[in-house]
Tab-separated table of C-alpha atoms in Angstrom:
chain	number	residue	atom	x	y	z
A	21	UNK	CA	113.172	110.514	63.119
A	22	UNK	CA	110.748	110.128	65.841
A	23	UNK	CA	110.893	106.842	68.158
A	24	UNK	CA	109.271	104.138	67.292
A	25	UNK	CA	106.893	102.366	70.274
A	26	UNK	CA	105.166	98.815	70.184
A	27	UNK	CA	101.553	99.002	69.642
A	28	UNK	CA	100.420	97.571	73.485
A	29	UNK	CA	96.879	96.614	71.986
A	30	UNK	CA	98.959	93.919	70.786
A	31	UNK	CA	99.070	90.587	72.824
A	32	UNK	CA	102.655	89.361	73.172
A	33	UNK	CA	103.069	85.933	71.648
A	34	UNK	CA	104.970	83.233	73.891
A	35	UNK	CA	107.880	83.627	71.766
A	36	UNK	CA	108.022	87.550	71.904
A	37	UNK	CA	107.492	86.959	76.199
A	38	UNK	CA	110.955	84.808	75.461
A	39	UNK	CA	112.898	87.277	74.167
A	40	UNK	CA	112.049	89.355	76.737
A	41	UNK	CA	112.997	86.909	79.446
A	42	UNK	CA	116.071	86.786	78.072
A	43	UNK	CA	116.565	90.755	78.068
A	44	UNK	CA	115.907	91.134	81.273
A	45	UNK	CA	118.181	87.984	81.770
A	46	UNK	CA	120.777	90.094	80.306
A	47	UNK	CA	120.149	93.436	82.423
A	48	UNK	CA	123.466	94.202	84.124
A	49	UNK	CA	121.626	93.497	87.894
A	50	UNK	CA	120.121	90.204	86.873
A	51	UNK	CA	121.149	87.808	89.836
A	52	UNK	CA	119.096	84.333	90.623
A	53	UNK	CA	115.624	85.903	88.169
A	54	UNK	CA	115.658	89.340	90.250
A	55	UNK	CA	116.252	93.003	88.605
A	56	UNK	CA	117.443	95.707	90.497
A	57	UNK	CA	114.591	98.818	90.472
A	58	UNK	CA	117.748	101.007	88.778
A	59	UNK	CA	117.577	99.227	85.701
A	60	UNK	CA	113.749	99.613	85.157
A	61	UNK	CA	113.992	102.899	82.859
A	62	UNK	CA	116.464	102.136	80.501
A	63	UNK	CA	114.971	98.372	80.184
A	64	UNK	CA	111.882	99.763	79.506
A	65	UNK	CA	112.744	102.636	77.427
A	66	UNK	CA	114.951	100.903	75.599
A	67	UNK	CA	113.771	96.812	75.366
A	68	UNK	CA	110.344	97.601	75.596
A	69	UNK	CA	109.598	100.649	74.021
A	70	UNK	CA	107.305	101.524	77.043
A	71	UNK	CA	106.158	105.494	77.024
A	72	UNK	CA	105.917	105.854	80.329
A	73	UNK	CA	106.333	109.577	82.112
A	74	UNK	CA	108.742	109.881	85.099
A	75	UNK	CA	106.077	109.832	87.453
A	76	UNK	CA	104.962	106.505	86.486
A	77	UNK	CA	108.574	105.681	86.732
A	78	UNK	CA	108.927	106.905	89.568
A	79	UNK	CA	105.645	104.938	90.964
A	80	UNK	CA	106.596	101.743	89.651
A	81	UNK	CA	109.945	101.734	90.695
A	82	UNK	CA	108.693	102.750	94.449
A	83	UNK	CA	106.428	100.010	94.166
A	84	UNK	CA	109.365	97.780	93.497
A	85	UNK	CA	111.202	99.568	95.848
A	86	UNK	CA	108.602	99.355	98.678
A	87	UNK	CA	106.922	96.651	98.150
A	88	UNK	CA	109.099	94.122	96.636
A	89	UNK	CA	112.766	94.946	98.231
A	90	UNK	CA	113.903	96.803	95.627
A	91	UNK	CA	113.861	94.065	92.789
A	92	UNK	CA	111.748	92.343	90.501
A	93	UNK	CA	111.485	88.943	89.322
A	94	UNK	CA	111.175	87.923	86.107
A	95	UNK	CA	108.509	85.879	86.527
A	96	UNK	CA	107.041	89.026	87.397
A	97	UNK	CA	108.110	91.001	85.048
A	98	UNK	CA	107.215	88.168	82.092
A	99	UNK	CA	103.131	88.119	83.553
A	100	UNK	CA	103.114	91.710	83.656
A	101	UNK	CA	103.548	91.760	79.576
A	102	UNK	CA	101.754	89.051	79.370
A	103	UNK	CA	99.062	91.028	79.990
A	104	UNK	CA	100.569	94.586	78.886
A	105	UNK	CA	97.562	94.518	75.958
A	106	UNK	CA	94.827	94.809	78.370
A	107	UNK	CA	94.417	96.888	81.220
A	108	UNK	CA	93.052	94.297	83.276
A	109	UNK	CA	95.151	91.478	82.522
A	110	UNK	CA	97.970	94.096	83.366
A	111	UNK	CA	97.117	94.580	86.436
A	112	UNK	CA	96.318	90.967	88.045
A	113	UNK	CA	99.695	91.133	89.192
A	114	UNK	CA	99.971	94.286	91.334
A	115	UNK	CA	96.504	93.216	92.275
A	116	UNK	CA	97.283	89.927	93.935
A	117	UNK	CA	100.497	91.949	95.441
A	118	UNK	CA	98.198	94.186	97.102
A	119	UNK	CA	96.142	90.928	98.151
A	120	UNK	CA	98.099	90.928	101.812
A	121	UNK	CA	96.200	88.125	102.686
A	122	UNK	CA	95.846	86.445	99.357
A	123	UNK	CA	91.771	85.521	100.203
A	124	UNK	CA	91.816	86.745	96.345
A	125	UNK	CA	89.394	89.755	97.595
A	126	UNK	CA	90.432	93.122	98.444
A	127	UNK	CA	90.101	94.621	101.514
A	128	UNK	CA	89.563	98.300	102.543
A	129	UNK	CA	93.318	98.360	103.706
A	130	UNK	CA	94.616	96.701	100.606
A	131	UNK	CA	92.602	98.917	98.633
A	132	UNK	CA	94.043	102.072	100.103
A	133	UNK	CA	97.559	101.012	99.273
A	134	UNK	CA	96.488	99.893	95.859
A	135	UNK	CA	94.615	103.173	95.274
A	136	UNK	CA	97.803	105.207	96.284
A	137	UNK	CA	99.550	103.397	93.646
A	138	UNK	CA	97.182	103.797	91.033
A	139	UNK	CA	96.376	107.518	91.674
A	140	UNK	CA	100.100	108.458	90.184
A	141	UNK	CA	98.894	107.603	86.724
A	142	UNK	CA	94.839	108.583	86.960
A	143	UNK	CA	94.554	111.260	89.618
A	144	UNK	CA	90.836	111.699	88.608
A	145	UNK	CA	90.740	108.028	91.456
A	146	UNK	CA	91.844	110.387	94.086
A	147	UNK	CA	88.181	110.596	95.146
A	148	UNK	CA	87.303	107.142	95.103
A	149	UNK	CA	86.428	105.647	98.620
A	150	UNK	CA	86.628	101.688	99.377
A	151	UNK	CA	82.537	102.630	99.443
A	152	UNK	CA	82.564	103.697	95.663
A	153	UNK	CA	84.773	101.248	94.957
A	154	UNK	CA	82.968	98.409	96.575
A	155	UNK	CA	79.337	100.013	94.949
A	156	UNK	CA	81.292	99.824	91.331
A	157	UNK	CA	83.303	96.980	91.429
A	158	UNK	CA	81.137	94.203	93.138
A	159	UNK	CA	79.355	92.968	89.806
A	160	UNK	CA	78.141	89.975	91.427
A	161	UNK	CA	76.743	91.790	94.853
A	162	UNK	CA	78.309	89.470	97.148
A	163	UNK	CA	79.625	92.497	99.384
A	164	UNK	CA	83.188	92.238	98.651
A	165	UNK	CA	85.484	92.698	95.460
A	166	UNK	CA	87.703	89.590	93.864
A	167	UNK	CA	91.131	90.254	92.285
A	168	UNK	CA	89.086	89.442	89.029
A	169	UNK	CA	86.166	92.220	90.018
A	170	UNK	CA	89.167	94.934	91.102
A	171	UNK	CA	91.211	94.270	87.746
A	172	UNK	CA	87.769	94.967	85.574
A	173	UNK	CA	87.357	97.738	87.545
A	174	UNK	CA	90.735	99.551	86.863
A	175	UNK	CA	90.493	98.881	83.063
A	176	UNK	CA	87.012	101.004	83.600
A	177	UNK	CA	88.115	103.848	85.505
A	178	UNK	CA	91.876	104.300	84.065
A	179	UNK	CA	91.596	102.521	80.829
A	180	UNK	CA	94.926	102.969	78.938
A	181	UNK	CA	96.644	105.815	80.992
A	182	UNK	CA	97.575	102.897	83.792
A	183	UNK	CA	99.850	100.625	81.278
A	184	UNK	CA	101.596	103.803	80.591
């Protein structure tokens, strides 16, 4: 019989987001709202239903790794599927992560590290240059790119392959 996987054009509905609080609550790592990165695959594989190949694995738990010591909160974790229906709302999140300074605008230097992230699951962004990015992103020509701006312009060049 072959596996059966949740449609992600599907919002979540605040009681679905509830039950999955409370599976990650129940992850065998859960201490004080934080995950260890070890029990991403089989919580996503398994609670989520999430087809995601091992190099997006692998990215997301080196993200967590790198960038987040190893852990994730579930507060995290909950806004993430908040938003797992749409590309952009799915990746507000990493975006304000990758928003060192939090201005809510992203630099050439974030954009480089967020780039490097997103590149494991659309290669075809290798190419893109904080130029390109900054000519397609900036929809309201002010010379620099909001959290907003960057999020629309992942669900335009990666569409569905980024949520996995």
């Amino acid at each position: 019989m072959a596996e059966e996987y949740r449609d992600q054009t599907i919002p979540y509905t605040e009681s679905e987001l509830e039950v999955l609080r409370k599976g990650w609550q129940a992850l065998k790592s859960y201490k004080d709202g934080y995950v260890s990165t070890a029990d991403f695959p089989e919580n996503g594989r398994i609670n989520l239903n999430l087809k995601y190949s091992n190099g997006q694995w692998k990215t997301l738990m080196d993200f967590c790794d790198n960038e987040l010591g190893g852990v994730m909160h579930e507060d995290f974790y909950v806004e993430l599927m908040r938003g797992l229906h749409k590309t952009s709302l799915y990746a507000i999140p990493y975006i304000k992560h990758f928003d060192r300074n939090k201005d809510g605008f992203i630099s050439p230097d974030e954009f480089g590290s967020l780039l490097s992230f997103l590149v494991v699951h659309d290669s075809t962004l290798a190419v893109k240059t904080f130029q390109n990015f900054l000519q397609e992103a900036d929809t309201n020509l002010d010379g620099r790119v909001s959290v907003d701006e960057c999020a629309n312009w992942i669900e335009k060049n990666c569409g569905d392959k980024w949520r996995g």
